[in-house]
Coordinates of C-alpha atoms in Angstrom, one line a residue:
X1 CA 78.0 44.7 33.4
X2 CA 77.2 45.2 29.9
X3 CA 75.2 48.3 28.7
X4 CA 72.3 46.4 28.6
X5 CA 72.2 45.9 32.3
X6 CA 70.6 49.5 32.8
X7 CA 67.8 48.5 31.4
X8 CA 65.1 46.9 32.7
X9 CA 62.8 43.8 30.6
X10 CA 59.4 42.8 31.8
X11 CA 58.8 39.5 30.1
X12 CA 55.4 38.7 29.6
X13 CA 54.5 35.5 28.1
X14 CA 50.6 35.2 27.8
X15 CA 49.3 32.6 30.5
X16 CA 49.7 34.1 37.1
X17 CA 49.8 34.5 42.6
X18 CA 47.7 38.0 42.6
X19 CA 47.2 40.0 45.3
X20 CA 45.0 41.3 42.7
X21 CA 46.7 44.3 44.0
X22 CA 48.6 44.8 40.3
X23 CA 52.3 44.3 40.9
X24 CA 52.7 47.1 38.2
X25 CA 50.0 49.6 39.3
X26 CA 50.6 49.4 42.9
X27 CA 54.1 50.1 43.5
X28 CA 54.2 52.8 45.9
X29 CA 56.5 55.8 46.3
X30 CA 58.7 54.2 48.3
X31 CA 59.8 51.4 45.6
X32 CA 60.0 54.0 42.5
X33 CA 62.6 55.9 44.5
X34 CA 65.1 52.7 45.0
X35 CA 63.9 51.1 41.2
X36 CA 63.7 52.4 37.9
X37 CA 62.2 50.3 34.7
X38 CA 64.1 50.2 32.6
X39 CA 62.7 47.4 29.5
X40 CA 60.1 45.5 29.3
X41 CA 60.1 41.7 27.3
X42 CA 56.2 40.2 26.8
X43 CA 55.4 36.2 25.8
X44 CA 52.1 36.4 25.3
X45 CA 49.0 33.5 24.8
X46 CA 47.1 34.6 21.9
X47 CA 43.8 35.9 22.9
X48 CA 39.9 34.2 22.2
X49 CA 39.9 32.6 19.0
X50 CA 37.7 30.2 17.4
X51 CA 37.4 26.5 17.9
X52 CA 36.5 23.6 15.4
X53 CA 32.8 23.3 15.9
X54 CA 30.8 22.8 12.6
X55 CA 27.8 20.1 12.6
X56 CA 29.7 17.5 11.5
X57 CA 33.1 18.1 13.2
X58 CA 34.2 16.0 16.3
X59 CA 32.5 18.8 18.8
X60 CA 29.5 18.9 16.8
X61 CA 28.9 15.2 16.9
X62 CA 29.2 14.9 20.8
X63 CA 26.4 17.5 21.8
X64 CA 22.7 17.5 20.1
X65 CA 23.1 21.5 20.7
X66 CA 24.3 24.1 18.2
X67 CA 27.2 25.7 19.5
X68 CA 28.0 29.7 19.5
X69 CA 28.0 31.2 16.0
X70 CA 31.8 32.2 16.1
X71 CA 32.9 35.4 14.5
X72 CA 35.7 34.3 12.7
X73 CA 37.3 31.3 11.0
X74 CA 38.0 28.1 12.9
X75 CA 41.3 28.3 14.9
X76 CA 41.3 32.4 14.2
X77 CA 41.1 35.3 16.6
X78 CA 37.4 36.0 17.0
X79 CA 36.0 39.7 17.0
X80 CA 36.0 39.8 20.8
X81 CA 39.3 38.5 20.8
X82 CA 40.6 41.6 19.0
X83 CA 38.7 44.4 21.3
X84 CA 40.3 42.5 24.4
X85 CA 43.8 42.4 23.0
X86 CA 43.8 46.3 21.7
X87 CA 42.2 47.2 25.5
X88 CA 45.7 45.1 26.7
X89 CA 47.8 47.3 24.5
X90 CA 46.1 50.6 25.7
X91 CA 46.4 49.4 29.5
X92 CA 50.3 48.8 28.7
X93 CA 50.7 52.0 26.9
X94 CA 49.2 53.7 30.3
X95 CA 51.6 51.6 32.7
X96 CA 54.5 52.0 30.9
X97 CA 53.8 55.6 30.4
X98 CA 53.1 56.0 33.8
X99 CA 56.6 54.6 34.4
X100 CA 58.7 56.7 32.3
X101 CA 59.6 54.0 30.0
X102 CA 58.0 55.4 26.9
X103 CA 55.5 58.5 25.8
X104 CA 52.1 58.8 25.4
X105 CA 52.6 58.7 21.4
X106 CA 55.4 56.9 21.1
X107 CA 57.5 56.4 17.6
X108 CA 60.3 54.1 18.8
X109 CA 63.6 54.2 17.5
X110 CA 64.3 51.1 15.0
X111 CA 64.9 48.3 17.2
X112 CA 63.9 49.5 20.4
X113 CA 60.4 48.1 20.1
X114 CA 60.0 44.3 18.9
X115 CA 56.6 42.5 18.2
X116 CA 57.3 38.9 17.2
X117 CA 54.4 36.1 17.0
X118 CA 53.9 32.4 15.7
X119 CA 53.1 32.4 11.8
X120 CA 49.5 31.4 12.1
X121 CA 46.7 34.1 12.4
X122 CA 45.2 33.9 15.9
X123 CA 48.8 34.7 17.3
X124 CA 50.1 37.6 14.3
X125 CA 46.5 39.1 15.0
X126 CA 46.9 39.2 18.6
X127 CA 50.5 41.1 18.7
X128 CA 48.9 43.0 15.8
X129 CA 45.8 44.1 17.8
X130 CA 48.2 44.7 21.1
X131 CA 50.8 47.0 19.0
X132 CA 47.3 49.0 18.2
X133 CA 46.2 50.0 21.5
X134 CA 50.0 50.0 22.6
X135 CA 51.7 52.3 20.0
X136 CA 48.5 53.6 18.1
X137 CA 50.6 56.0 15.6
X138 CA 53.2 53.8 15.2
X139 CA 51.9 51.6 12.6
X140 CA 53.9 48.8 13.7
X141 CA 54.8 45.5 11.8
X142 CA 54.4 42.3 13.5
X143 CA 57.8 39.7 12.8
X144 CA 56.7 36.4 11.9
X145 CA 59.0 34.4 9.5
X146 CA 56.4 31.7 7.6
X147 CA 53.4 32.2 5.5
X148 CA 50.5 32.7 7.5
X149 CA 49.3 29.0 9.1
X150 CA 52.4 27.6 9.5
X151 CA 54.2 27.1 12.8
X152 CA 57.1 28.7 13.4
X153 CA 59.9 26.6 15.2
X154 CA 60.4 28.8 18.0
X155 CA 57.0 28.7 18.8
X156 CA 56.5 24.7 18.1
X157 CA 56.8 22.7 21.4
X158 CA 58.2 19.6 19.7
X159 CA 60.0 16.6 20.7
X160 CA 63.3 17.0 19.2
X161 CA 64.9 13.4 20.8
X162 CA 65.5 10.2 18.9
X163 CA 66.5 9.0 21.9
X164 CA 64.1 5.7 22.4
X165 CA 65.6 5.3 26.4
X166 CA 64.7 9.2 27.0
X167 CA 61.2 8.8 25.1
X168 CA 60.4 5.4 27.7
X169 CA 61.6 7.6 31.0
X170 CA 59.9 10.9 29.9
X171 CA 57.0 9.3 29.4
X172 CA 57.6 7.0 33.1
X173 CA 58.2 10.7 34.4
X174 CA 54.8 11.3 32.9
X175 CA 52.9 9.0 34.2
X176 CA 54.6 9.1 37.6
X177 CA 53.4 12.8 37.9
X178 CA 50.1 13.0 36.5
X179 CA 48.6 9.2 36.8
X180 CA 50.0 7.1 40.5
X181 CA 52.2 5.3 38.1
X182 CA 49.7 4.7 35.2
X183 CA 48.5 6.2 32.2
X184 CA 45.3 5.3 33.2
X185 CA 45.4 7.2 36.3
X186 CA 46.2 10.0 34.4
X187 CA 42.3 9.9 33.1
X188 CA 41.0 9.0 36.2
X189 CA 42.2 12.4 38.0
X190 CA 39.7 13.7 35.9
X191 CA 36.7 11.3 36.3
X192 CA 34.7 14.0 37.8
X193 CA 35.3 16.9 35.4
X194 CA 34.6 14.3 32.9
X195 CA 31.3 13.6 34.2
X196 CA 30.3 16.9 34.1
X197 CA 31.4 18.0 31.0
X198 CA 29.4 14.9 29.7
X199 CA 26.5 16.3 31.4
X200 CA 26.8 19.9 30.2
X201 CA 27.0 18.6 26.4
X202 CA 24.0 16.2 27.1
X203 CA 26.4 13.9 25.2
X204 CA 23.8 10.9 26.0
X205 CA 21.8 12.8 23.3
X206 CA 24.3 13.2 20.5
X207 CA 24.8 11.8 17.4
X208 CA 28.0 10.4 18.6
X209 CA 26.2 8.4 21.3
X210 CA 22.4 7.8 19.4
X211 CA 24.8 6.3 16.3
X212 CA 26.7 4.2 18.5
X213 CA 30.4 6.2 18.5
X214 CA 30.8 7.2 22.6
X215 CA 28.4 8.4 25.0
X216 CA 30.9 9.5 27.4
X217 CA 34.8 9.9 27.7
X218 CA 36.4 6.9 29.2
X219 CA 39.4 7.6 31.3
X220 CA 41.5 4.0 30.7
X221 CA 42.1 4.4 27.2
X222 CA 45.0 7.2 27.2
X223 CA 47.9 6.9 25.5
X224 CA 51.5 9.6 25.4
X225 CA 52.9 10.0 22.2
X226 CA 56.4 11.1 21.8
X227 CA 58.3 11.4 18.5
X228 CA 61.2 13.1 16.7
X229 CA 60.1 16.5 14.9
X230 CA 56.5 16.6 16.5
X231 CA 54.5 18.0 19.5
X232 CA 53.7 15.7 22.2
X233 CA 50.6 14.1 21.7
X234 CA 48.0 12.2 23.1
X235 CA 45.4 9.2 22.0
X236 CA 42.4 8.5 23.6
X237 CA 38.8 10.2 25.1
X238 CA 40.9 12.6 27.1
X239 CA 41.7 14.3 23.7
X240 CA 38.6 14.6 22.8
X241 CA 37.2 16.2 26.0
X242 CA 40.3 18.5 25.8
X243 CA 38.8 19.6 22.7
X244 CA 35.2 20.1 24.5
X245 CA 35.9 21.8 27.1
X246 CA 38.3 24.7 25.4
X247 CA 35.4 24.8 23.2
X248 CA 33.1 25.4 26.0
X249 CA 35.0 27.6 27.7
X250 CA 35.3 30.0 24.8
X251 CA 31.8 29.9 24.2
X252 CA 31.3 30.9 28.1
X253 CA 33.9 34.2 27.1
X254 CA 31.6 35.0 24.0
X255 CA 28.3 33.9 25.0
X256 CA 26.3 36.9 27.1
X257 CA 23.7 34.8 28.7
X258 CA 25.3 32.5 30.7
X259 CA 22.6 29.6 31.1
X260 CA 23.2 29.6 27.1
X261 CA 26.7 29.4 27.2
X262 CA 25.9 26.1 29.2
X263 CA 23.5 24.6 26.6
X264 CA 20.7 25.7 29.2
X265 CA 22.3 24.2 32.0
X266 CA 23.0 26.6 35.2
X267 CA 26.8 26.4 36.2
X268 CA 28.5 27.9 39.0
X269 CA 32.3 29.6 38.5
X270 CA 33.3 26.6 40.1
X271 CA 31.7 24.4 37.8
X272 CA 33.3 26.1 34.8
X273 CA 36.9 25.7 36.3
X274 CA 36.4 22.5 36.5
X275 CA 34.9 22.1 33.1
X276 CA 38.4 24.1 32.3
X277 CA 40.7 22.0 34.2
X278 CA 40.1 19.6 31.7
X279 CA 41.6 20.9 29.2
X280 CA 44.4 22.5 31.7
X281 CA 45.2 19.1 32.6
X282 CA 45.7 18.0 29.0
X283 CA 48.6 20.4 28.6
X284 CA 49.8 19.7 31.9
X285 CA 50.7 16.3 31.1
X286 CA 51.3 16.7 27.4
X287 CA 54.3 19.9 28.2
X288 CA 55.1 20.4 31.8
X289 CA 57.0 17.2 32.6
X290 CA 60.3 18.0 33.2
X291 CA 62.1 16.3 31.1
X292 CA 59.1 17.0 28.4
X293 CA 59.5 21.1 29.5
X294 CA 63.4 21.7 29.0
X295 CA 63.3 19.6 25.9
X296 CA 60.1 21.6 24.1
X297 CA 60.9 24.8 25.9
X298 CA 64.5 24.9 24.5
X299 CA 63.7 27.9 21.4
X300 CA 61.9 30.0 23.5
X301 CA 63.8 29.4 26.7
X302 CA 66.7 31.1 24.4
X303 CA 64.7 33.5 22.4
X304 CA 63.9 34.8 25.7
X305 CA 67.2 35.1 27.6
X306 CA 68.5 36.8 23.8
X307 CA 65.6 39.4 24.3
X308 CA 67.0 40.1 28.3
X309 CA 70.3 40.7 27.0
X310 CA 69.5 42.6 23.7
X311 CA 71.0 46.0 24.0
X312 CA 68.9 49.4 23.2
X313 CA 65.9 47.1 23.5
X314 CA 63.0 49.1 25.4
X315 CA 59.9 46.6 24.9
X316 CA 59.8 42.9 23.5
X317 CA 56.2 41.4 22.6
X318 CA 56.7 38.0 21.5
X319 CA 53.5 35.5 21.2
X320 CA 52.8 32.3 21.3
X321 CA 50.1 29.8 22.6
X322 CA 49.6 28.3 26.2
X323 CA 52.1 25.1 25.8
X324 CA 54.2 27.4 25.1
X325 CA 53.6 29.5 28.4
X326 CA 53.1 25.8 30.6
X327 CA 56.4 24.7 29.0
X328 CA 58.4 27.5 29.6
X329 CA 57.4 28.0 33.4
X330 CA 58.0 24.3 33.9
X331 CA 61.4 24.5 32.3
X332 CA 62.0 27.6 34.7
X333 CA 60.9 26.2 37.6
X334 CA 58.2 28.1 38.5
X335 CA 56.4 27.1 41.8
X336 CA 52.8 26.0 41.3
X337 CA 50.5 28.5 41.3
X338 CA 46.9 29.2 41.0
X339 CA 45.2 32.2 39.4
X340 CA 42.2 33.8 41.0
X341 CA 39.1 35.0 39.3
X342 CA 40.0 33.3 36.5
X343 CA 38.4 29.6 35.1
X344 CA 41.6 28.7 33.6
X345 CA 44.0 28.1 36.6
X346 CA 47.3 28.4 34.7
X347 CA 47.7 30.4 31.2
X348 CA 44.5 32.2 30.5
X349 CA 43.2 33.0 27.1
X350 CA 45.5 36.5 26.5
X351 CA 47.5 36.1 29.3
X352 CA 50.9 37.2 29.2
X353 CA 54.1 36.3 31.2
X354 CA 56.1 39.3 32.7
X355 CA 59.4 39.9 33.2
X356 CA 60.0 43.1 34.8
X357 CA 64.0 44.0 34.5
X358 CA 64.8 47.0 36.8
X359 CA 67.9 48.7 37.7
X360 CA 68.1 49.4 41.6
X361 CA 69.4 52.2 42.8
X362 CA 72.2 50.0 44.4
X363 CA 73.6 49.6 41.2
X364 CA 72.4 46.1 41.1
X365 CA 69.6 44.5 38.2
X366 CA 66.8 43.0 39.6
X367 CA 63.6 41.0 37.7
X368 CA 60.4 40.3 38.9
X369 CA 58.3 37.8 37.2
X370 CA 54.0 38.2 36.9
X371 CA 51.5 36.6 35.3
X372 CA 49.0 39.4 33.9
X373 CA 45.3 38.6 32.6
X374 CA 42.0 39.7 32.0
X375 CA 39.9 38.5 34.7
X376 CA 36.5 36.3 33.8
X377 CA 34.4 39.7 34.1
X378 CA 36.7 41.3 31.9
X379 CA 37.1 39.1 29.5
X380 CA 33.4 38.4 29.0
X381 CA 32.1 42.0 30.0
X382 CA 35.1 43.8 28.3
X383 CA 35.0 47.4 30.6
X384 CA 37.9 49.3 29.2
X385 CA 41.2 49.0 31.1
X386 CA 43.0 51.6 32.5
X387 CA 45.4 52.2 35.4
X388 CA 42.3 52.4 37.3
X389 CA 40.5 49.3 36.4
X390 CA 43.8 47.1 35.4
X391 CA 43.9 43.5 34.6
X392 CA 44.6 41.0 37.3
X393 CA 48.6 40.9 37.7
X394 CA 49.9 37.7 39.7
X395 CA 53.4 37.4 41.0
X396 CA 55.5 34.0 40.1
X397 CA 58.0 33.0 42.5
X398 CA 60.9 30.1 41.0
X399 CA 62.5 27.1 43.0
X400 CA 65.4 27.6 44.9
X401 CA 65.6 31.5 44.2
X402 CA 65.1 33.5 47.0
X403 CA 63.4 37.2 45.9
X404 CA 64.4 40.3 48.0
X405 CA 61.9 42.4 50.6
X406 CA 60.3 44.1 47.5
X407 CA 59.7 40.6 45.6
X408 CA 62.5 41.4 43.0
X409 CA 65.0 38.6 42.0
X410 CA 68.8 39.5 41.0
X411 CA 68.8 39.2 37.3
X412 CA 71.7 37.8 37.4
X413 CA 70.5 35.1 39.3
X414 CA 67.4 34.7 36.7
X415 CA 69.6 34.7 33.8
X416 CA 71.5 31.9 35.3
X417 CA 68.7 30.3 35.4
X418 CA 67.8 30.3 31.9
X419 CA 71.3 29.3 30.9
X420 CA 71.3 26.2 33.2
X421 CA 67.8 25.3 31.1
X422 CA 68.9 25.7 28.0
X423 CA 71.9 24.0 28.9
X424 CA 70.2 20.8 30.2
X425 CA 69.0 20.3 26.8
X426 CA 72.2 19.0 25.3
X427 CA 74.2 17.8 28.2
X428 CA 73.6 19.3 32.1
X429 CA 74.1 16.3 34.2
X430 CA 70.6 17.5 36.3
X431 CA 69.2 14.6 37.8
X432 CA 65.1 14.4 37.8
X433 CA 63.5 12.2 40.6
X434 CA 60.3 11.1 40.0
X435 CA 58.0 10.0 42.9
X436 CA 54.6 8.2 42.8
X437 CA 51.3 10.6 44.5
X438 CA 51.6 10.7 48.1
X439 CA 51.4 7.7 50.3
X440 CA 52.7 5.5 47.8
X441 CA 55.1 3.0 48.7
X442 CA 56.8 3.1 45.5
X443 CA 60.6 4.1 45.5
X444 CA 61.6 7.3 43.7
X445 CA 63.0 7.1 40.3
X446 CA 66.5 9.0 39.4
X447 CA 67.1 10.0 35.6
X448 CA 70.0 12.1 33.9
X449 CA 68.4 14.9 31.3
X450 CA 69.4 12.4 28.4
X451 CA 66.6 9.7 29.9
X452 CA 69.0 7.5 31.5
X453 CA 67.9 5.9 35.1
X454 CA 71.0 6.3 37.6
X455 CA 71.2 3.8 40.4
X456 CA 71.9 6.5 43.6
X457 CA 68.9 7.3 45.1
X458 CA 70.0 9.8 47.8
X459 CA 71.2 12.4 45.0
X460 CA 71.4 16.1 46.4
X461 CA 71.5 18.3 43.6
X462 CA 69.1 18.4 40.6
X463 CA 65.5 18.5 39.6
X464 CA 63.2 16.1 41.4
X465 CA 59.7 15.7 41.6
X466 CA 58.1 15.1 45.4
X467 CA 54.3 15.1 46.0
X468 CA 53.6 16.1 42.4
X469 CA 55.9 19.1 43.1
X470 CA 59.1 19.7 41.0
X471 CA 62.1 20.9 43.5
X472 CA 65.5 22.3 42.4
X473 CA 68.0 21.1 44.5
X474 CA 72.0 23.0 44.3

C-alpha cells in the first residue's frame, strides 16, 4: 500500500443512523486497542444563514406576518450560525485530541491541515468559524478559488450533459422515483405538507393571495429543468414552497419563542419536519436521482477520493451546501436513512459527512462513514459542546458493502467505490432500473449511464431503483 494507507481520513461532508451513542465518543477500550485514527477528511453543509425575506420579496408576499429580523445579509451566515460552527470546531478539536490525532494547540505542518469551501460567504465563513474553535492559534486561511459570491465548480451541482436522450430518461428516472410516473405526482407527495405550510404562513391573508397572485401552492404545475452548464432546476409552486419552508425552518433555529417562530401558530416537532420535508423533498428530486447524482456529484465525488489518498494529510475540511451532501450520498450509494432529533431528515443545517480512515491493527485500512449534527436543542439552545455533551453522530451504511463486527468498511473497498462513480460519468456501462411506487403494474425501465433505454429487462448487475429504493447489484 502506499504511505498514505497509515493514515486514517474521516470525511465529513455537512448533512446522518444514530444510536445517538456518538460513533466517535463512544468507542470503547476494546476498539482503540485493534484501530488507530489515523486522518480525518470533513464535507461540510454550511451552517444557519439567512434567507430572502424582505416585504416585497417572494417570502414576504406569501404571509401577512413579518418574518425574523435576520442578523446578517440575505443568503449569509447569520450570528447564530457562527457561535454554532466555532462550538463544532471546539468539539472536533476535543475528539480528535482525545484520539491522538492532533494536540490541544495545534500548529500543523504546511499541508497537513486543509480547509477548502465554496466561494460564496455563508460557506468561506462557516470553514472559517470551524478552523476557529478547531485550531484557535493557528490562524488558518480558508482555500476558496473565486471572488467571494461566485460558485466554485467543485461545489456547483450542475448538469454537465448535452445529451437530449440522457436529459428525457434522467428526467423519466425522475419522475419514476419521486411522482408514480408523473411530474405531477411528484407535488402530490406533498399535498399535506403543503397544506400546512399554507396554514402556518396564513397565506389566505397575504398579499399574494388578497392581490390575486396564489393563495396556496398547487401540486400539478411542476416542471424538471435540465440543461448544459446549470443546476437542476425546477418551475412551479413547489419552488416556491421550497423557498418557505427553509425560510421557516431557519426562523424556528433563530427564533426563541417557539409559538413566534410559527407566526403564533402552536406546532409540534412533528409538524416542523413536515414543514421541512418540504423543502427536503425539493432537493431530493432536483439531485439524488441516480443518473442526476453521478452526473452532478462528479467534482466532489473526485475531490474527495484525492483528499483519501493525499499523502501527509492529517485533517481535510471541505464545505459545501446540502445538494452537494444529497448528491454525493446518492452517487455513493448510501442506504436511506433517517436522522433522529433533527427536523431536517437528511443533511441538517451544519451537518457534516464523516469519513473515518483507520489503520487496524491487522495491517488492513478500514473507513467508517457518519453523519454528525447539531441536534434541534442544540442548534436552537446552543449549550457548548464537549466530549460530554457531543453532537448527534449517525452511522451511514452503502449498498452492497458489507461493514465488519465493529461497523468499519475496508477502504479499499470504499475507494473502489468512488472510482466506479466517478467512472460512470464518462463511460461505466452501469445499468439503472427504474420502477414505478409499489403496486404498480408498470414494467421497470433499464438505462445505460449515457440515458440510453436497453431492451433486457432481467439485467443482474447495475444500479436499479425498486420500491423507491436504489440497489447496487455486482
Amino acid at each position: 500500500m502506499n504511505s498514505y494507507c497509515h493514515r486514517l481520513i474521516t470525511v465529513v461532508i455537512a448533512a446522518c443512523s444514530l444510536t445517538i451513542a456518538s460513533a466517535q465518543i463512544e468507542r470503547n477500550a476494546a476498539f482503540r486497542s485493534q484501530y488507530q485514527l489515523e486522518e480525518v477528511v470533513v464535507l461540510s453543509r454550511h451552517n444557519i444563514r439567512s434567507p430572502m425575506s424582505g416585504p416585497e420579496s417572494a417570502l414576504g408576499r406569501i404571509t401577512p406576518h413579518q418574518w425574523f429580523a435576520w442578523t446578517s445579509a440575505p443568503s449569509e451566515l447569520s450570528l447564530r450560525g457562527g457561535v454554532l460552527e466555532t462550538e463544532m470546531g471546539q468539539f472536533f478539536r476535543k475528539w480528535l485530541v482525545s484520539e491522538g490525532l492532533m494536540q490541544e494547540n495545534e500548529l500543523p505542518a504546511e499541508g497537513a491541515f486543509r480547509f477548502y469551501a465554496n466561494s460564496m460567504q455563508r460557506t468561506i465563513a462557516t470553514a472559517q468559524y470551524f478552523s476557529s474553535g478547531m485550531l484557535p492559534v493557528a490562524n488558518v486561511s480558508i482555500e476558496h478559488h473565486y471572488d467571494v459570491g461566485t460558485m466554485d465548480p467543485t461545489f456547483t451541482p450542475k448538469w454537465t450533459s448535452d445529451n437530449d436522450e440522457l436529459q428525457s430518461e434522467a428526467i423519466q428516472q425522475i419522475t419514476d422515483i419521486f411522482g408514480d410516473t408523473t411530474l405531477e405526482g411528484i407535488g402530490e407527495r406533498m399535498r399535506e405538507n403543503y397544506d400546512l405550510l399554507q396554514e402556518v404562513l396564513d397565506m389566505d391573508r397575504s398579499a399574494a393571495c388578497t392581490q390575486g397572485d396564489t393563495c396556496s401552492f398547487r401540486t400539478d404545475n411542476t416542471e424538471i429543468v435540465l440543461q448544459m452548464d446549470k443546476e437542476p432546476g425546477m418551475k412551479g409552486d413547489m419552488k416556491l414552497a421550497c423557498q418557505a419552508a427553509d425560510a421557516l425552518v431557519l426562523q424556528y433555529y433563530e427564533e426563541p419563542d417557539e409559538q413566534k417562530a410559527a407566526f403564533g401558530h402552536q406546532l409540534s416537532r412533528s409538524d416542523w419536519k413536515k414543514i421541512s420535508a418540504a423543502k427536503d423533498y425539493y432537493g431530493d428530486v432536483l439531485f439524488t436521482a441516480p443518473l442526476v447524482a453521478i452526473n452532478v456529484a462528479h467534482p466532489l465525488l473526485q475531490e474527495l477520493l484525492t483528499e483519501l489518498k493525499t499523502d501527509g494529510r492529517t485533517f481535510a475540511f471541505l464545505c459545501g451546501h446540502d445538494s452537494n451532501i444529497g448528491s454525493v450520498l446518492a452517487a455513493l450509494g448510501v442506504n436511506d436513512y433517517d436522522l433522529p432529533d433533527a427536523i431536517e431528515a437528511k443533511t441538517p443545517i451544519g451537518c457534516k459527512f464523516v469519513i473515518e480512515k483507520w489503520l487496524g491493527s491487522d495491517g488492513k485500512e478500514y473507513a467508517a462513514l457518519n453523519m454528525v449534527y447539531q441536534t434541534v436543542d442544540q442548534l436552537r439552545q446552543m449549550p457548548l459542546l464537549s466530549l460530554d455533551n457531543p453532537p448527534a453522530v449517525y452511522p451511514l451504511a452503502l449498498e452492497e458493502l458489507t461493514a465488519n463486527a465493529d461497523g468499519l468498511y475496508l477502504l479499499s473497498d470504499l475507494e473502489q467505490r468512488f472510482t466506479e462513480r466517478i467512472e460512470a460519468y464518462d463511460q461505466a456501462p452501469t445499468v439503472i432500473r427504474t420502477a414505478a411506487t409499489e403496486g404498480s403494474s408498470r414494467q421497470a425501465a433499464i438505462y445505460d449511464l449515457q440515458g440510453r433505454r436497453l431492451d433486457n429487462a432481467s439485467q443482474k448487475s447495475g444500479i436499479y431503483i425498486k420500491d423507491r429504493q436504489k440497489v447496487i447489484m455486482k
